[in-house]
Amino acid sequence: MINKYVKKMKSAAWLLAIALIVPGPSAKAQVSFSDIDMQQKAWAVSSIYVMAEKQVLTGYTDGTFRPDNAITKAEWTKMIYNLFNTYRPNLTATGQQKINGFADVTTQHWAYQPISEIFNYSFQWGVYGVAPDGQLTFQPDTELSRLELSNMLYSFFDTRLIDRRLSSNDVCSVTASLKDVPVKFFKNKDDYDAAAKADGRLDNANVQITTSNGVLPSLFMGTDAVDCSFGTDGFSNAQSSSLASLQASGIMTATADGYFRPLDKVTRAEAVTILNRIYNFLKKNYWLPDYSNISLEQANTGDQGNNAGGGGLTGSIGNGSGGYGGTTGGSSSNPTTVKVRDYFKLQGPNNEIGTLAKNVKKDGEIETAVTPLDYRYLTINLASQDKTEMVDLLVNIDGKSNLYKQELFPLTLEVGGAQSVGLRTQQRNTSIINKKGGTITLTVKLDKQKPLPMEP
């Protein structure tokens, strides 16, 4: 689709770009801006264009897009308001859920209507604060960091962006894998509670909390990332749930080497791409009609080696313990898509090897994904605990799916240029229940050079 637009722009000698809605007269959907580099921002152009067609986005009055500028809370809210045009939580709220106004957002503010109609008291984290005089504040001109946006998204869309299939141990493991998001473990509740009180987080429950040294840690009960669970601190549970879920869906992800960059500002180009990913996520899960009646032509929202959503593509292999990544497909009943619900344990100097074991008879099929990045080859091995129980593998490379019999593994596939590879097991005989069997081990390895054949 990008090539189609590039040809159109060449014929008109234009450069395509659309800026977020800001105060001032609206612009037409297709405009030309001098500050868009079509090659450097190719990963965002299709998202910008497809939303501009519906006037979700319009331009700055001076004719620029300013793709690398940080986005503010007010700008983000306006984007949400325009695209999800039936989503008005505070407008329909009553009683204790309704917010009657923010002290720093007057009726003359350009984003007054979106802010006042969307945010109610169900938005628990990172949305509003309290001024010294006790009045509720929104701070509309705050430039959003990646962690601030992540935490805001916890309460959006009735928390449907939060993956409830992830156990608290899964959430803990994913969060602990992020090298720049601190995590602390506590063996007893008294120590946990003392830590939650020590840094003032309980006094600032609805305010995004950061310190001069970085981000406050997520607190968990347990000993390490393998054995841990939620405690009673709502801030820790919400922050880590957002990070893990946005990773799983591919909406906001860490770099290949495990850095989420929590304090980096979200650029305007990144925000457009994240918005498009949210739209696609809700659509694939059949929730979109609850929030919008706008139909967008699906844009390519892959990172394409850029910084959108997570400083590059997701981690090399979907996992719950390091360099985590993966993409989300649609309904698992569709054979051409695979949902990410299982996570690899990583090995190797570049997290290029992943292993995943699961009892498919007890817990359902393995559903996971691999992001090749700049690797060209993916070697897959599939082994059953009980050799008589055969399980095949559905491999989905950028939407094209093939079923491989277990007898073919280990198998090396060429994946150069692919954005994602979905993997889903398929039991041959689900009517046989063997309490001693059912555990399947899936191993994957990424290589830049074609590997030597593996022994079965």
mmCIF file with all atom_site columns, C-alpha atoms in Angstrom, residues 184-304:
data_model
loop_
_atom_site.group_PDB
_atom_site.id
_atom_site.type_symbol
_atom_site.label_atom_id
_atom_site.label_alt_id
_atom_site.label_comp_id
_atom_site.label_asym_id
_atom_site.label_entity_id
_atom_site.label_seq_id
_atom_site.pdbx_PDB_ins_code
_atom_site.Cartn_x
_atom_site.Cartn_y
_atom_site.Cartn_z
_atom_site.occupancy
_atom_site.B_iso_or_equiv
_atom_site.pdbx_formal_charge
_atom_site.auth_seq_id
_atom_site.auth_comp_id
_atom_site.auth_asym_id
_atom_site.auth_atom_id
_atom_site.pdbx_PDB_model_num
ATOM 1   C CA . LYS A 1 184 ? 11.516  -6.011  43.266 1.00 0.00 ? 184 LYS A CA 1
ATOM 2   C CA . PHE A 1 185 ? 10.576  -9.351  44.851 1.00 0.00 ? 185 PHE A CA 1
ATOM 3   C CA . PHE A 1 186 ? 9.471   -9.909  48.454 1.00 0.00 ? 186 PHE A CA 1
ATOM 4   C CA . LYS A 1 187 ? 9.138   -13.182 50.320 1.00 0.00 ? 187 LYS A CA 1
ATOM 5   C CA . ASN A 1 188 ? 6.793   -11.837 52.989 1.00 0.00 ? 188 ASN A CA 1
ATOM 6   C CA . LYS A 1 189 ? 3.865   -9.440  52.951 1.00 0.00 ? 189 LYS A CA 1
ATOM 7   C CA . ASP A 1 190 ? 5.213   -7.089  55.636 1.00 0.00 ? 190 ASP A CA 1
ATOM 8   C CA . ASP A 1 191 ? 8.305   -6.262  53.581 1.00 0.00 ? 191 ASP A CA 1
ATOM 9   C CA . TYR A 1 192 ? 6.133   -5.827  50.480 1.00 0.00 ? 192 TYR A CA 1
ATOM 10  C CA . ASP A 1 193 ? 3.758   -3.434  52.241 1.00 0.00 ? 193 ASP A CA 1
ATOM 11  C CA . ALA A 1 194 ? 6.645   -1.434  53.698 1.00 0.00 ? 194 ALA A CA 1
ATOM 12  C CA . ALA A 1 195 ? 8.160   -0.966  50.250 1.00 0.00 ? 195 ALA A CA 1
ATOM 13  C CA . ALA A 1 196 ? 4.825   0.211   48.819 1.00 0.00 ? 196 ALA A CA 1
ATOM 14  C CA . LYS A 1 197 ? 4.539   2.857   51.545 1.00 0.00 ? 197 LYS A CA 1
ATOM 15  C CA . ALA A 1 198 ? 8.153   3.996   51.486 1.00 0.00 ? 198 ALA A CA 1
ATOM 16  C CA . ASP A 1 199 ? 8.205   5.821   48.135 1.00 0.00 ? 199 ASP A CA 1
ATOM 17  C CA . GLY A 1 200 ? 4.880   7.660   48.327 1.00 0.00 ? 200 GLY A CA 1
ATOM 18  C CA . ARG A 1 201 ? 3.125   5.727   45.587 1.00 0.00 ? 201 ARG A CA 1
ATOM 19  C CA . LEU A 1 202 ? 0.070   5.162   47.789 1.00 0.00 ? 202 LEU A CA 1
ATOM 20  C CA . ASP A 1 203 ? -0.349  8.918   48.189 1.00 0.00 ? 203 ASP A CA 1
ATOM 21  C CA . ASN A 1 204 ? -0.233  9.483   44.421 1.00 0.00 ? 204 ASN A CA 1
ATOM 22  C CA . ALA A 1 205 ? -2.391  6.617   43.191 1.00 0.00 ? 205 ALA A CA 1
ATOM 23  C CA . ASN A 1 206 ? -3.710  8.327   40.075 1.00 0.00 ? 206 ASN A CA 1
ATOM 24  C CA . VAL A 1 207 ? -0.578  10.218  39.080 1.00 0.00 ? 207 VAL A CA 1
ATOM 25  C CA . GLN A 1 208 ? 2.127   8.737   36.914 1.00 0.00 ? 208 GLN A CA 1
ATOM 26  C CA . ILE A 1 209 ? 4.986   8.224   39.342 1.00 0.00 ? 209 ILE A CA 1
ATOM 27  C CA . THR A 1 210 ? 8.590   8.767   38.378 1.00 0.00 ? 210 THR A CA 1
ATOM 28  C CA . THR A 1 211 ? 11.642  9.858   40.340 1.00 0.00 ? 211 THR A CA 1
ATOM 29  C CA . SER A 1 212 ? 14.773  11.774  39.482 1.00 0.00 ? 212 SER A CA 1
ATOM 30  C CA . ASN A 1 213 ? 16.500  8.419   39.145 1.00 0.00 ? 213 ASN A CA 1
ATOM 31  C CA . GLY A 1 214 ? 13.942  6.907   36.810 1.00 0.00 ? 214 GLY A CA 1
ATOM 32  C CA . VAL A 1 215 ? 10.868  4.754   37.297 1.00 0.00 ? 215 VAL A CA 1
ATOM 33  C CA . LEU A 1 216 ? 9.502   3.359   40.542 1.00 0.00 ? 216 LEU A CA 1
ATOM 34  C CA . PRO A 1 217 ? 9.783   -0.425  40.615 1.00 0.00 ? 217 PRO A CA 1
ATOM 35  C CA . SER A 1 218 ? 6.940   -2.875  40.179 1.00 0.00 ? 218 SER A CA 1
ATOM 36  C CA . LEU A 1 219 ? 6.589   -4.900  43.360 1.00 0.00 ? 219 LEU A CA 1
ATOM 37  C CA . PHE A 1 220 ? 5.839   -8.632  43.397 1.00 0.00 ? 220 PHE A CA 1
ATOM 38  C CA . MET A 1 221 ? 5.498   -11.380 45.939 1.00 0.00 ? 221 MET A CA 1
ATOM 39  C CA . GLY A 1 222 ? 7.953   -14.224 45.340 1.00 0.00 ? 222 GLY A CA 1
ATOM 40  C CA . THR A 1 223 ? 11.624  -15.001 44.956 1.00 0.00 ? 223 THR A CA 1
ATOM 41  C CA . ASP A 1 224 ? 12.410  -14.319 41.283 1.00 0.00 ? 224 ASP A CA 1
ATOM 42  C CA . ALA A 1 225 ? 10.919  -13.967 37.815 1.00 0.00 ? 225 ALA A CA 1
ATOM 43  C CA . VAL A 1 226 ? 10.170  -17.692 37.649 1.00 0.00 ? 226 VAL A CA 1
ATOM 44  C CA . ASP A 1 227 ? 8.205   -17.786 40.909 1.00 0.00 ? 227 ASP A CA 1
ATOM 45  C CA . CYS A 1 228 ? 6.310   -14.564 41.548 1.00 0.00 ? 228 CYS A CA 1
ATOM 46  C CA . SER A 1 229 ? 2.786   -13.152 41.730 1.00 0.00 ? 229 SER A CA 1
ATOM 47  C CA . PHE A 1 230 ? 0.819   -9.949  42.305 1.00 0.00 ? 230 PHE A CA 1
ATOM 48  C CA . GLY A 1 231 ? 0.735   -8.341  45.699 1.00 0.00 ? 231 GLY A CA 1
ATOM 49  C CA . THR A 1 232 ? -1.702  -5.749  47.025 1.00 0.00 ? 232 THR A CA 1
ATOM 50  C CA . ASP A 1 233 ? -0.138  -2.667  45.411 1.00 0.00 ? 233 ASP A CA 1
ATOM 51  C CA . GLY A 1 234 ? -2.527  -1.635  42.650 1.00 0.00 ? 234 GLY A CA 1
ATOM 52  C CA . PHE A 1 235 ? 0.036   0.619   40.991 1.00 0.00 ? 235 PHE A CA 1
ATOM 53  C CA . SER A 1 236 ? 2.536   -2.236  40.525 1.00 0.00 ? 236 SER A CA 1
ATOM 54  C CA . ASN A 1 237 ? -0.130  -4.628  39.277 1.00 0.00 ? 237 ASN A CA 1
ATOM 55  C CA . ALA A 1 238 ? -1.536  -2.143  36.763 1.00 0.00 ? 238 ALA A CA 1
ATOM 56  C CA . GLN A 1 239 ? 1.851   -0.951  35.479 1.00 0.00 ? 239 GLN A CA 1
ATOM 57  C CA . SER A 1 240 ? 3.197   -4.448  34.946 1.00 0.00 ? 240 SER A CA 1
ATOM 58  C CA . SER A 1 241 ? -0.081  -5.702  33.428 1.00 0.00 ? 241 SER A CA 1
ATOM 59  C CA . SER A 1 242 ? -0.004  -2.867  30.909 1.00 0.00 ? 242 SER A CA 1
ATOM 60  C CA . LEU A 1 243 ? 3.611   -3.507  29.960 1.00 0.00 ? 243 LEU A CA 1
ATOM 61  C CA . ALA A 1 244 ? 3.102   -7.260  29.524 1.00 0.00 ? 244 ALA A CA 1
ATOM 62  C CA . SER A 1 245 ? -0.178  -6.935  27.620 1.00 0.00 ? 245 SER A CA 1
ATOM 63  C CA . LEU A 1 246 ? 1.056   -4.240  25.241 1.00 0.00 ? 246 LEU A CA 1
ATOM 64  C CA . GLN A 1 247 ? 4.065   -6.430  24.553 1.00 0.00 ? 247 GLN A CA 1
ATOM 65  C CA . ALA A 1 248 ? 1.844   -9.442  23.816 1.00 0.00 ? 248 ALA A CA 1
ATOM 66  C CA . SER A 1 249 ? -0.398  -7.507  21.449 1.00 0.00 ? 249 SER A CA 1
ATOM 67  C CA . GLY A 1 250 ? 2.509   -5.731  19.737 1.00 0.00 ? 250 GLY A CA 1
ATOM 68  C CA . ILE A 1 251 ? 0.953   -2.320  20.443 1.00 0.00 ? 251 ILE A CA 1
ATOM 69  C CA . MET A 1 252 ? 3.991   -1.066  22.405 1.00 0.00 ? 252 MET A CA 1
ATOM 70  C CA . THR A 1 253 ? 7.078   -3.236  22.652 1.00 0.00 ? 253 THR A CA 1
ATOM 71  C CA . ALA A 1 254 ? 10.630  -3.385  23.887 1.00 0.00 ? 254 ALA A CA 1
ATOM 72  C CA . THR A 1 255 ? 13.682  -3.338  21.668 1.00 0.00 ? 255 THR A CA 1
ATOM 73  C CA . ALA A 1 256 ? 15.267  -6.585  20.527 1.00 0.00 ? 256 ALA A CA 1
ATOM 74  C CA . ASP A 1 257 ? 17.734  -6.361  23.424 1.00 0.00 ? 257 ASP A CA 1
ATOM 75  C CA . GLY A 1 258 ? 15.024  -5.858  26.054 1.00 0.00 ? 258 GLY A CA 1
ATOM 76  C CA . TYR A 1 259 ? 14.789  -2.083  26.575 1.00 0.00 ? 259 TYR A CA 1
ATOM 77  C CA . PHE A 1 260 ? 11.340  -0.508  26.830 1.00 0.00 ? 260 PHE A CA 1
ATOM 78  C CA . ARG A 1 261 ? 12.711  3.065   27.134 1.00 0.00 ? 261 ARG A CA 1
ATOM 79  C CA . PRO A 1 262 ? 10.078  4.068   29.728 1.00 0.00 ? 262 PRO A CA 1
ATOM 80  C CA . LEU A 1 263 ? 11.119  7.718   30.054 1.00 0.00 ? 263 LEU A CA 1
ATOM 81  C CA . ASP A 1 264 ? 11.516  8.415   26.335 1.00 0.00 ? 264 ASP A CA 1
ATOM 82  C CA . LYS A 1 265 ? 8.880   10.755  24.969 1.00 0.00 ? 265 LYS A CA 1
ATOM 83  C CA . VAL A 1 266 ? 6.344   9.328   22.521 1.00 0.00 ? 266 VAL A CA 1
ATOM 84  C CA . THR A 1 267 ? 6.798   11.106  19.209 1.00 0.00 ? 267 THR A CA 1
ATOM 85  C CA . ARG A 1 268 ? 3.888   12.203  17.098 1.00 0.00 ? 268 ARG A CA 1
ATOM 86  C CA . ALA A 1 269 ? 4.748   9.665   14.381 1.00 0.00 ? 269 ALA A CA 1
ATOM 87  C CA . GLU A 1 270 ? 4.938   6.894   16.971 1.00 0.00 ? 270 GLU A CA 1
ATOM 88  C CA . ALA A 1 271 ? 1.597   7.940   18.447 1.00 0.00 ? 271 ALA A CA 1
ATOM 89  C CA . VAL A 1 272 ? -0.138  7.595   15.077 1.00 0.00 ? 272 VAL A CA 1
ATOM 90  C CA . THR A 1 273 ? 1.268   4.093   14.655 1.00 0.00 ? 273 THR A CA 1
ATOM 91  C CA . ILE A 1 274 ? 0.281   3.056   18.186 1.00 0.00 ? 274 ILE A CA 1
ATOM 92  C CA . LEU A 1 275 ? -3.218  4.401   17.584 1.00 0.00 ? 275 LEU A CA 1
ATOM 93  C CA . ASN A 1 276 ? -3.533  2.328   14.406 1.00 0.00 ? 276 ASN A CA 1
ATOM 94  C CA . ARG A 1 277 ? -2.353  -0.782  16.247 1.00 0.00 ? 277 ARG A CA 1
ATOM 95  C CA . ILE A 1 278 ? -5.009  -0.260  18.919 1.00 0.00 ? 278 ILE A CA 1
ATOM 96  C CA . TYR A 1 279 ? -7.673  0.067   16.224 1.00 0.00 ? 279 TYR A CA 1
ATOM 97  C CA . ASN A 1 280 ? -6.510  -3.142  14.527 1.00 0.00 ? 280 ASN A CA 1
ATOM 98  C CA . PHE A 1 281 ? -6.318  -4.984  17.873 1.00 0.00 ? 281 PHE A CA 1
ATOM 99  C CA . LEU A 1 282 ? -9.892  -4.080  18.784 1.00 0.00 ? 282 LEU A CA 1
ATOM 100 C CA . LYS A 1 283 ? -11.084 -4.988  15.303 1.00 0.00 ? 283 LYS A CA 1
ATOM 101 C CA . LYS A 1 284 ? -9.384  -8.377  15.283 1.00 0.00 ? 284 LYS A CA 1
ATOM 102 C CA . ASN A 1 285 ? -10.972 -9.207  18.615 1.00 0.00 ? 285 ASN A CA 1
ATOM 103 C CA . TYR A 1 286 ? -14.422 -8.076  17.414 1.00 0.00 ? 286 TYR A CA 1
ATOM 104 C CA . TRP A 1 287 ? -14.623 -5.252  19.963 1.00 0.00 ? 287 TRP A CA 1
ATOM 105 C CA . LEU A 1 288 ? -14.325 -2.328  17.569 1.00 0.00 ? 288 LEU A CA 1
ATOM 106 C CA . PRO A 1 289 ? -18.106 -1.741  17.184 1.00 0.00 ? 289 PRO A CA 1
ATOM 107 C CA . ASP A 1 290 ? -18.237 -0.924  20.895 1.00 0.00 ? 290 ASP A CA 1
ATOM 108 C CA . TYR A 1 291 ? -16.002 2.107   20.303 1.00 0.00 ? 291 TYR A CA 1
ATOM 109 C CA . SER A 1 292 ? -16.108 3.256   16.697 1.00 0.00 ? 292 SER A CA 1
ATOM 110 C CA . ASN A 1 293 ? -18.144 3.113   13.506 1.00 0.00 ? 293 ASN A CA 1
ATOM 111 C CA . ILE A 1 294 ? -15.254 4.418   11.406 1.00 0.00 ? 294 ILE A CA 1
ATOM 112 C CA . SER A 1 295 ? -13.894 1.984   8.833  1.00 0.00 ? 295 SER A CA 1
ATOM 113 C CA . LEU A 1 296 ? -10.198 2.314   8.101  1.00 0.00 ? 296 LEU A CA 1
ATOM 114 C CA . GLU A 1 297 ? -8.331  0.598   5.307  1.00 0.00 ? 297 GLU A CA 1
ATOM 115 C CA . GLN A 1 298 ? -5.845  -1.516  7.192  1.00 0.00 ? 298 GLN A CA 1
ATOM 116 C CA . ALA A 1 299 ? -2.439  0.107   7.366  1.00 0.00 ? 299 ALA A CA 1
ATOM 117 C CA . ASN A 1 300 ? 0.911   -1.568  7.772  1.00 0.00 ? 300 ASN A CA 1
ATOM 118 C CA . THR A 1 301 ? 1.836   -0.956  11.391 1.00 0.00 ? 301 THR A CA 1
ATOM 119 C CA . GLY A 1 302 ? 5.050   -2.939  11.523 1.00 0.00 ? 302 GLY A CA 1
ATOM 120 C CA . ASP A 1 303 ? 8.062   -1.188  12.959 1.00 0.00 ? 303 ASP A CA 1
ATOM 121 C CA . GLN A 1 304 ? 10.130  -1.558  9.787  1.00 0.00 ? 304 GLN A CA 1
#
